[in-house]
PDB file of C-alpha atoms in Angstrom:
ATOM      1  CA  UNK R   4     137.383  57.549 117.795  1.00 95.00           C
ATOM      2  CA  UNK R   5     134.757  57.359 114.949  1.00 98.00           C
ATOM      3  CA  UNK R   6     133.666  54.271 113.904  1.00 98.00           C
ATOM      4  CA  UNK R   7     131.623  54.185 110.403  1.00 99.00           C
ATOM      5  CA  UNK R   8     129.748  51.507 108.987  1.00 99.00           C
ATOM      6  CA  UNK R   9     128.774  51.332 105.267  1.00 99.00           C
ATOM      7  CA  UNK R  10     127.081  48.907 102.887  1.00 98.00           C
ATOM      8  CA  UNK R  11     124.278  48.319 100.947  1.00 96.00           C
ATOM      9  CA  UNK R  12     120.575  48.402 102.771  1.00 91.00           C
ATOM     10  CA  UNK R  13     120.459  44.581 104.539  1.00 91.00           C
ATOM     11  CA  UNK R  14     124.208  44.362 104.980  1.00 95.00           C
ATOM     12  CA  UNK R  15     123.759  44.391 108.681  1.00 95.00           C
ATOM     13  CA  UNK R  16     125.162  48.070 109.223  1.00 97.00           C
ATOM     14  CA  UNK R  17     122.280  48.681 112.545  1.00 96.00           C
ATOM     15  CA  UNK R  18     122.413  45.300 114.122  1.00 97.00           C
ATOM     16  CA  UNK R  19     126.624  45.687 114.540  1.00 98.00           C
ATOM     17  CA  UNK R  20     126.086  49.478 114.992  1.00 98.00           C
ATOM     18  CA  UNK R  21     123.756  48.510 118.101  1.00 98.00           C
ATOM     19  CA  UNK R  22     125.752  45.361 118.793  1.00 98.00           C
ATOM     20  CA  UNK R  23     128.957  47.532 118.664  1.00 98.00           C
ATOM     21  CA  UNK R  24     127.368  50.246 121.584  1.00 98.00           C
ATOM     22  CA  UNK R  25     125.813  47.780 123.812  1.00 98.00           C
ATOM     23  CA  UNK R  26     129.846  46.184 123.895  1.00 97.00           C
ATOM     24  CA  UNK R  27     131.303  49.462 124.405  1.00 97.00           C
ATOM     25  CA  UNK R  28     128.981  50.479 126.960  1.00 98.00           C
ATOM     26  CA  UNK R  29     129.408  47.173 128.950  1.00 97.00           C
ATOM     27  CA  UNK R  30     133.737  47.943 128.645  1.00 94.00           C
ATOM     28  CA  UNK R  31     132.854  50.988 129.959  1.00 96.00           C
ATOM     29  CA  UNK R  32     133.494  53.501 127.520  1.00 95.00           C
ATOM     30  CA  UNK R  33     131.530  56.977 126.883  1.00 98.00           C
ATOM     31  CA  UNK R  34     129.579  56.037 123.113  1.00 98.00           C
ATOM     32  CA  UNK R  35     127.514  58.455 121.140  1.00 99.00           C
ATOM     33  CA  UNK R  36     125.900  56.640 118.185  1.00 98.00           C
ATOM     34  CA  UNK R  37     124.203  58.508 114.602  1.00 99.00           C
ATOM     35  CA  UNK R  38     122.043  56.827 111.852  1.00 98.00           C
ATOM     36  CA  UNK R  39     121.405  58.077 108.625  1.00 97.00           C
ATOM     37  CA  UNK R  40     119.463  58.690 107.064  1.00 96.00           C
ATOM     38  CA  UNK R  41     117.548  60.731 110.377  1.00 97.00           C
ATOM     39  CA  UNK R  42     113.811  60.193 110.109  1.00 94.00           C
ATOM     40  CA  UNK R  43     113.061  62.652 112.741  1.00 95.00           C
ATOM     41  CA  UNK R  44     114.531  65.700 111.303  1.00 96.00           C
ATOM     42  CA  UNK R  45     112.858  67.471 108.648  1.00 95.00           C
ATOM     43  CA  UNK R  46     115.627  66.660 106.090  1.00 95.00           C
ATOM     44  CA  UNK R  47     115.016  62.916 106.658  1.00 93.00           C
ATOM     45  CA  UNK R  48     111.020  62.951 106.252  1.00 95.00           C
ATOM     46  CA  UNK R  49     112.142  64.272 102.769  1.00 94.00           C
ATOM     47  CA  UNK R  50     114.083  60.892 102.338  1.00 93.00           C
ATOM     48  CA  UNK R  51     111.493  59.099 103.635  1.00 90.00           C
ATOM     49  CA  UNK R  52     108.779  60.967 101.158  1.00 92.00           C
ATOM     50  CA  UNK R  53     111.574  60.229  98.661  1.00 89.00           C
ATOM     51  CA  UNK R  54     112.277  56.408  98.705  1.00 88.00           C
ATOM     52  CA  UNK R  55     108.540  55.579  99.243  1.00 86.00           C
ATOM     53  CA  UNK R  56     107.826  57.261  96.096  1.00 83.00           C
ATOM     54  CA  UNK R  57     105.722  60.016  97.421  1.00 88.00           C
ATOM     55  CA  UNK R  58     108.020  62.829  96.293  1.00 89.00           C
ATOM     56  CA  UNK R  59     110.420  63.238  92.866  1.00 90.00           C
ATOM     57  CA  UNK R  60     113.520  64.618  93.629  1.00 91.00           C
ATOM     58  CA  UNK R  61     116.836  65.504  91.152  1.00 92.00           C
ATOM     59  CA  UNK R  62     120.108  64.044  91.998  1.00 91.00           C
ATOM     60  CA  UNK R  63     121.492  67.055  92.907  1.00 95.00           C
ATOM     61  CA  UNK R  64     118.667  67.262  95.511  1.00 94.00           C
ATOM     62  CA  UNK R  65     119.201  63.646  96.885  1.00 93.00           C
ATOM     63  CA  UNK R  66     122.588  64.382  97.114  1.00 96.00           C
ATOM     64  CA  UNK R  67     122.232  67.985  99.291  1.00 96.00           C
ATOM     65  CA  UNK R  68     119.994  66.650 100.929  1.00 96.00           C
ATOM     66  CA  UNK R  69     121.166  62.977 102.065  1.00 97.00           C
ATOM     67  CA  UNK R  70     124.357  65.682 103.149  1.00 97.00           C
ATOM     68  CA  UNK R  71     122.898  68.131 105.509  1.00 97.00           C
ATOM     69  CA  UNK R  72     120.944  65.519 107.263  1.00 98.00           C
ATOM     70  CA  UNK R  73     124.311  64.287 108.506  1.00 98.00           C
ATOM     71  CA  UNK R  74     125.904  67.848 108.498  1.00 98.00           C
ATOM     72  CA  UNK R  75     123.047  69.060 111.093  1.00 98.00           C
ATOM     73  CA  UNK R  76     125.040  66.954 113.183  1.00 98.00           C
ATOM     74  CA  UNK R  77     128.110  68.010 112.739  1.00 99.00           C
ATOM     75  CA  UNK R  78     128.917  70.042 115.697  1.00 98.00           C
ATOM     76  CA  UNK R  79     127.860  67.495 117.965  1.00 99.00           C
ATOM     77  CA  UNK R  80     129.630  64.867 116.904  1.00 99.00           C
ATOM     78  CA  UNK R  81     132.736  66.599 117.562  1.00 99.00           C
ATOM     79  CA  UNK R  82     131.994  68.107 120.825  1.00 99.00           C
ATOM     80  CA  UNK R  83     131.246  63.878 121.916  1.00 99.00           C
ATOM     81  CA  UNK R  84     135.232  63.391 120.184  1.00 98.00           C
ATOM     82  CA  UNK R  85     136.250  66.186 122.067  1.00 98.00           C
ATOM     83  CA  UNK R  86     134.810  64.738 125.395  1.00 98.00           C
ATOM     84  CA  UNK R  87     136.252  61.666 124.788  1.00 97.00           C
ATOM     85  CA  UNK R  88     133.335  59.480 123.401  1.00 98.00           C
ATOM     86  CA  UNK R  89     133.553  56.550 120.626  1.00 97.00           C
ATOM     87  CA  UNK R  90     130.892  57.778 118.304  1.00 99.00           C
ATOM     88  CA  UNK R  91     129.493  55.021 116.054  1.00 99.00           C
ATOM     89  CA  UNK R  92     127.752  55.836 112.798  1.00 99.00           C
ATOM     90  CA  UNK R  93     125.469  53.812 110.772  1.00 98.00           C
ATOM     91  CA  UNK R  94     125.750  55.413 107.630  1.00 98.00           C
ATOM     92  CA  UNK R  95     127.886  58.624 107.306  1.00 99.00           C
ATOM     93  CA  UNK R  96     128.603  60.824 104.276  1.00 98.00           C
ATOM     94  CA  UNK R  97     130.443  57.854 102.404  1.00 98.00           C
ATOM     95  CA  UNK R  98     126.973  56.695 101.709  1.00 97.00           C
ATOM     96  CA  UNK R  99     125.555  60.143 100.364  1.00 97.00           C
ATOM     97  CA  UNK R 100     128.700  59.848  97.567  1.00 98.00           C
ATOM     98  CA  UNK R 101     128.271  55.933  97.210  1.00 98.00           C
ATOM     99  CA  UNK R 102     124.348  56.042  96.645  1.00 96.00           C
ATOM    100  CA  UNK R 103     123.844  59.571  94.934  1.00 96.00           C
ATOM    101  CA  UNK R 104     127.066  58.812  92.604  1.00 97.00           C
ATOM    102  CA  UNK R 105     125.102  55.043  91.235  1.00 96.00           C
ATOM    103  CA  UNK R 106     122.100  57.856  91.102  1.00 93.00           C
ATOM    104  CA  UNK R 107     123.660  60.104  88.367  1.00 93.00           C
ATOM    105  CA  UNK R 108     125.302  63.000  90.636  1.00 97.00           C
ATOM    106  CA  UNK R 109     128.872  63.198  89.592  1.00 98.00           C
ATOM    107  CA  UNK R 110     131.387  61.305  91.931  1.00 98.00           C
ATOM    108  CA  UNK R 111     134.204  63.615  91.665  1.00 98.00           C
ATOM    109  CA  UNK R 112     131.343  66.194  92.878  1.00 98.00           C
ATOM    110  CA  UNK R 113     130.556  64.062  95.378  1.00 98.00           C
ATOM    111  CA  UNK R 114     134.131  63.853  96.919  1.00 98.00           C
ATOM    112  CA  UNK R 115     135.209  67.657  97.072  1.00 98.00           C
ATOM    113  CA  UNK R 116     131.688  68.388  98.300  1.00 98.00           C
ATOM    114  CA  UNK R 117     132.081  66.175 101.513  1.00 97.00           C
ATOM    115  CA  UNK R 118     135.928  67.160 101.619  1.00 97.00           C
ATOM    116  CA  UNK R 119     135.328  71.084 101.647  1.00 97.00           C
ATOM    117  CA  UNK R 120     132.570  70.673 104.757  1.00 97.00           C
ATOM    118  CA  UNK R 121     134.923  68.879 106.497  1.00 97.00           C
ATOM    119  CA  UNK R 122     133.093  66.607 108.559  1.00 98.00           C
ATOM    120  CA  UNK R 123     135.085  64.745 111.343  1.00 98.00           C
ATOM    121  CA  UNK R 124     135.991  61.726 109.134  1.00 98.00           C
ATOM    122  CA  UNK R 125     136.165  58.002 110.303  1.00 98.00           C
ATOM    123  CA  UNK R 126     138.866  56.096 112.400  1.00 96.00           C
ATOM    124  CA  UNK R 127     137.857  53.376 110.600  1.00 98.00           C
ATOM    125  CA  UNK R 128     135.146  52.047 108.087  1.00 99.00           C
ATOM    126  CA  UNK R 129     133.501  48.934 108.519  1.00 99.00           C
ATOM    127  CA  UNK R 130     131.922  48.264 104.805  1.00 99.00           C
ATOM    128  CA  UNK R 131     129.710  44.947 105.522  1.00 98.00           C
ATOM    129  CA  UNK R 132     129.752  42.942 101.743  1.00 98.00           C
ATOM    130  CA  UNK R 133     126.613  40.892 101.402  1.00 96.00           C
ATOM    131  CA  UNK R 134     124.821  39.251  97.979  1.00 95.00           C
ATOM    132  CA  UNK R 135     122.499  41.660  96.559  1.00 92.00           C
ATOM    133  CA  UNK R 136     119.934  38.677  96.757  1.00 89.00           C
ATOM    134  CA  UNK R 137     120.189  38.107 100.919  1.00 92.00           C
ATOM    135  CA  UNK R 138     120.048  41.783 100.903  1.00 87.00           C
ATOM    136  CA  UNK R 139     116.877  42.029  99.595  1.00 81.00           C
ATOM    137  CA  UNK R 140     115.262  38.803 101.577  1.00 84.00           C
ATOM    138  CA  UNK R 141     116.393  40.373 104.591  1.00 81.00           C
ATOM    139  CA  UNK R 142     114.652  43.792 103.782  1.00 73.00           C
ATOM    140  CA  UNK R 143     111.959  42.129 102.611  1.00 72.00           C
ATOM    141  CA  UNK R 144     111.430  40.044 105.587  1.00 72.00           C
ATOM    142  CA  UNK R 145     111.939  42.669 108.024  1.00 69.00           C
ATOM    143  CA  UNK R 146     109.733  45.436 106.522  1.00 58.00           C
ATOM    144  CA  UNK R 147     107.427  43.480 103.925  1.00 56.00           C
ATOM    145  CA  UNK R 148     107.440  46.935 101.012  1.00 56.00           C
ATOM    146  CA  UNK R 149     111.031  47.403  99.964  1.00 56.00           C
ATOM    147  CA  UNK R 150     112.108  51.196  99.037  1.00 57.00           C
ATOM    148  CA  UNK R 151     112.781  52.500  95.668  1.00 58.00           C
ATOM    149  CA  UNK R 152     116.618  51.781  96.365  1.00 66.00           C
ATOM    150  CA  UNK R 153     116.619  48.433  97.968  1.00 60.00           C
ATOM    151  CA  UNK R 154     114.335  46.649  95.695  1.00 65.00           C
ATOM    152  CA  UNK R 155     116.495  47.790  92.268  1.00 79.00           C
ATOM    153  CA  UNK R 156     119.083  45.327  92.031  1.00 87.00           C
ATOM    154  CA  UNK R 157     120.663  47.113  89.023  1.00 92.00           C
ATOM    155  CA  UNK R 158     120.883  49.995  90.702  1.00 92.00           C
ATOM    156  CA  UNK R 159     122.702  48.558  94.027  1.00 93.00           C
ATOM    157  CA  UNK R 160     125.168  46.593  91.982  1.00 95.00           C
ATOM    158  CA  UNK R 161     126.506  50.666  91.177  1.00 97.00           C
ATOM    159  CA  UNK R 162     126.237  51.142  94.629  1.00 97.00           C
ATOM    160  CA  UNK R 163     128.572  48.636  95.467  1.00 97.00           C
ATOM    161  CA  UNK R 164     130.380  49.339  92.566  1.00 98.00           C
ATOM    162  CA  UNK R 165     130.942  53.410  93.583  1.00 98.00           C
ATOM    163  CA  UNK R 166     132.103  51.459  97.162  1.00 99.00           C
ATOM    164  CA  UNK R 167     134.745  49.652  95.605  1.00 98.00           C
ATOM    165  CA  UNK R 168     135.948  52.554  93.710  1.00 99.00           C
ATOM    166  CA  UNK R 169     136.090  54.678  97.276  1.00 99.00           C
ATOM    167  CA  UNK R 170     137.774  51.699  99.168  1.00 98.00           C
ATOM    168  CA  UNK R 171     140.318  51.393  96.289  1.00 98.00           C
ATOM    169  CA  UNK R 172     141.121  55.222  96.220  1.00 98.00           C
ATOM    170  CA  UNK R 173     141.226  54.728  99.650  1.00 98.00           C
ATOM    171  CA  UNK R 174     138.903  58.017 100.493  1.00 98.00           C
ATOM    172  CA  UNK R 175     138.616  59.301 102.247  1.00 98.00           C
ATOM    173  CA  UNK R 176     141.504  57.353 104.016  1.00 94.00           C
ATOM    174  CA  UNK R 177     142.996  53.995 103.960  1.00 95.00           C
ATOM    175  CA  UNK R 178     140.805  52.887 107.595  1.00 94.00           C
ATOM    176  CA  UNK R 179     138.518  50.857 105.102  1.00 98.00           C
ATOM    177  CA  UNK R 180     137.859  46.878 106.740  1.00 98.00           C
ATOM    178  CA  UNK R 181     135.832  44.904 104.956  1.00 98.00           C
ATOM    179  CA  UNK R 182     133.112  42.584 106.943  1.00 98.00           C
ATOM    180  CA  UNK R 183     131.431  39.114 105.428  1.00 98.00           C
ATOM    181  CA  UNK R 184     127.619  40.199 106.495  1.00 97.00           C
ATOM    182  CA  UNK R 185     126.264  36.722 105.644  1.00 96.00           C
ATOM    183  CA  UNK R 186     128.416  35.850 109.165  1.00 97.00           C
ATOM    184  CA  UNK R 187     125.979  35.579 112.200  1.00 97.00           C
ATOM    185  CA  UNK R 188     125.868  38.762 113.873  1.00 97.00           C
ATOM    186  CA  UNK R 189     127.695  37.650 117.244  1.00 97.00           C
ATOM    187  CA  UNK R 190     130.666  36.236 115.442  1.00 97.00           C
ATOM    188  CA  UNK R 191     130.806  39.268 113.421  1.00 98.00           C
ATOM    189  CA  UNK R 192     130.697  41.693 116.444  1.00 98.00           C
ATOM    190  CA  UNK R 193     133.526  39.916 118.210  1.00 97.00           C
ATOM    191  CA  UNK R 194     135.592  40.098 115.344  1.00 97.00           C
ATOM    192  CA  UNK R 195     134.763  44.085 115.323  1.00 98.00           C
ATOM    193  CA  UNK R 196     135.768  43.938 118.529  1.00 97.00           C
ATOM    194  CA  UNK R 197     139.302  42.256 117.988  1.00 96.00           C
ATOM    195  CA  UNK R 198     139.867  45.221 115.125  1.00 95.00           C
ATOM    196  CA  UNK R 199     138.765  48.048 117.445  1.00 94.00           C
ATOM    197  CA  UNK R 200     141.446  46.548 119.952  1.00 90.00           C
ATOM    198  CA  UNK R 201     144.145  46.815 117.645  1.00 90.00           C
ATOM    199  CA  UNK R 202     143.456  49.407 116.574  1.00 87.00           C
ATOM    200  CA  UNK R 203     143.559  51.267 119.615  1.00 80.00           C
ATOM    201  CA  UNK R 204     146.551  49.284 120.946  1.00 81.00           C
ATOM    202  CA  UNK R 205     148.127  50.659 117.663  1.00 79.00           C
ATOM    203  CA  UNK R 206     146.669  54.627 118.321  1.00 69.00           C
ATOM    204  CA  UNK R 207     144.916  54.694 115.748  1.00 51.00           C
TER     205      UNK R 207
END
C-alpha cells in the first residue's frame, strides 16, 4: 500500500505523515516513509536555493526538477511494496503537477509527464484542505521567513485550485479523501486510521 498526502505548505501533510508511521509501526506493520521535496539530495538543495530566492529557475526547470527528486526514488519505493511495506509519502508527484501547473508549466504536460515514468501511484490520497490564512500563521510560526511559495497567497489559491481540478478528474485515480487540517492532529490521525482500515478490509 501507498499512502500519499497532498496539500498546500501548513496543511499538516508531515505531522499525519509522522503521526501515520509511528501508528503503523506500533500495529506492527513494515512502513517505509518519503518527503518531498528531499533536501539531502542534490536535486533538493536546488529547491531549497530555489524557494529562498537564491537561484532563478524556468518552469520547465521547477517542474523536471521537483520530478526527479521523487523519481531518484523510484526503485526503492517499489522494492519496500514488493516486500510488503506501507510506504507513506509526504508529498509525491501530484504536488510537482499541482504547484508547477499554478507556476505556468502546462497541466496537461504535467499529467502525461508523470503518467509515461510511471511511478508506483497511490492507494490512496489524503489531500489535507486548510485556509490559506492558518496556512501561512502556521509556517510562519514554525519557521519565522516564509518561502517564495508559501508566503504568495495568490499564487496558492492556483495551487489549490490545480488540486481541485486533479481530485475532480480523479487523476490519477479516484483514491482521493479529503482531510479538514484545521482538526487537531490526534483526531485527524484516528480518523486516517479508520479509512486505512477500510480500506484494507475492502482490498484496496
Amino acid at each position: 500500500m501507498l499512502i500519499d498526502f497532498e496539500g498546500i505548505d501548513g496543511s499538516g501533510k508531515r505531522t499525519q505523515s509522522k503521526l501515520l508511521k509511528k501508528e503503523l509501526l506500533k500495529k506492527g506493520f513494515k512502513v517505509a516513509d518519503f518527503s518531498y521535496p528531499d533536501y539531502d539530495s542534490e536535486y533538493g538543495k536546488r529547491i531549497k536555493g530555489f524557494l529562498e530566492a537564491k537561484l532563478n529557475l524556468s518552469s520547465d526547470e521547477q517542474f523536471l526538477l521537483y520530478l526527479i527528486d521523487i523519481v531518484k526514488n523510484k526503485e526503492e519505493v517499489k522494492q519496500k511494496l514488493r516486500k510488503g511495506h506501507i510506504v507513506i509519502m509526504d508529498r509525491y508527484f501530484l504536488s510537482a503537477i499541482a504547484y508547477q501547473s499554478a507556476n505556468n508549466f502546462d497541466y496537461e504536460v504535467a499529467k502525461a509527464v508523470t503518467k509515461l515514468i510511471q511511478l508506483p501511484l497511490p492507494s490512496v490520497i489524503f489531500y489535507i484542505e486548510i485556509p490559506l490564512d492558518i496556512a501561512y500563521r502556521r509556517k510562519s510560526k514554525q519557521k519565522g521567513i516564509v518561502d517564495r511559495f508559501e508566503g504568495n497567497t495568490k499564487f496558492l489559491t492556483k495551487v489549490v485550485n490545480v488540486y481541485e481540478r486533479l481530485i475532480k478528474e480523479q487523476f490519477p485515480s479516484s483514491n482521493w479523501i479529503k482531510l479538514d487540517g484545521t482538526e487537531e492532529p490526534g483526531l485527524l490521525n484516528k480518523k486516517i486510521l479508520l479509512k486505512l482500515e477500510e480500506l484494507i478490509k475492502r482490498g484496496s
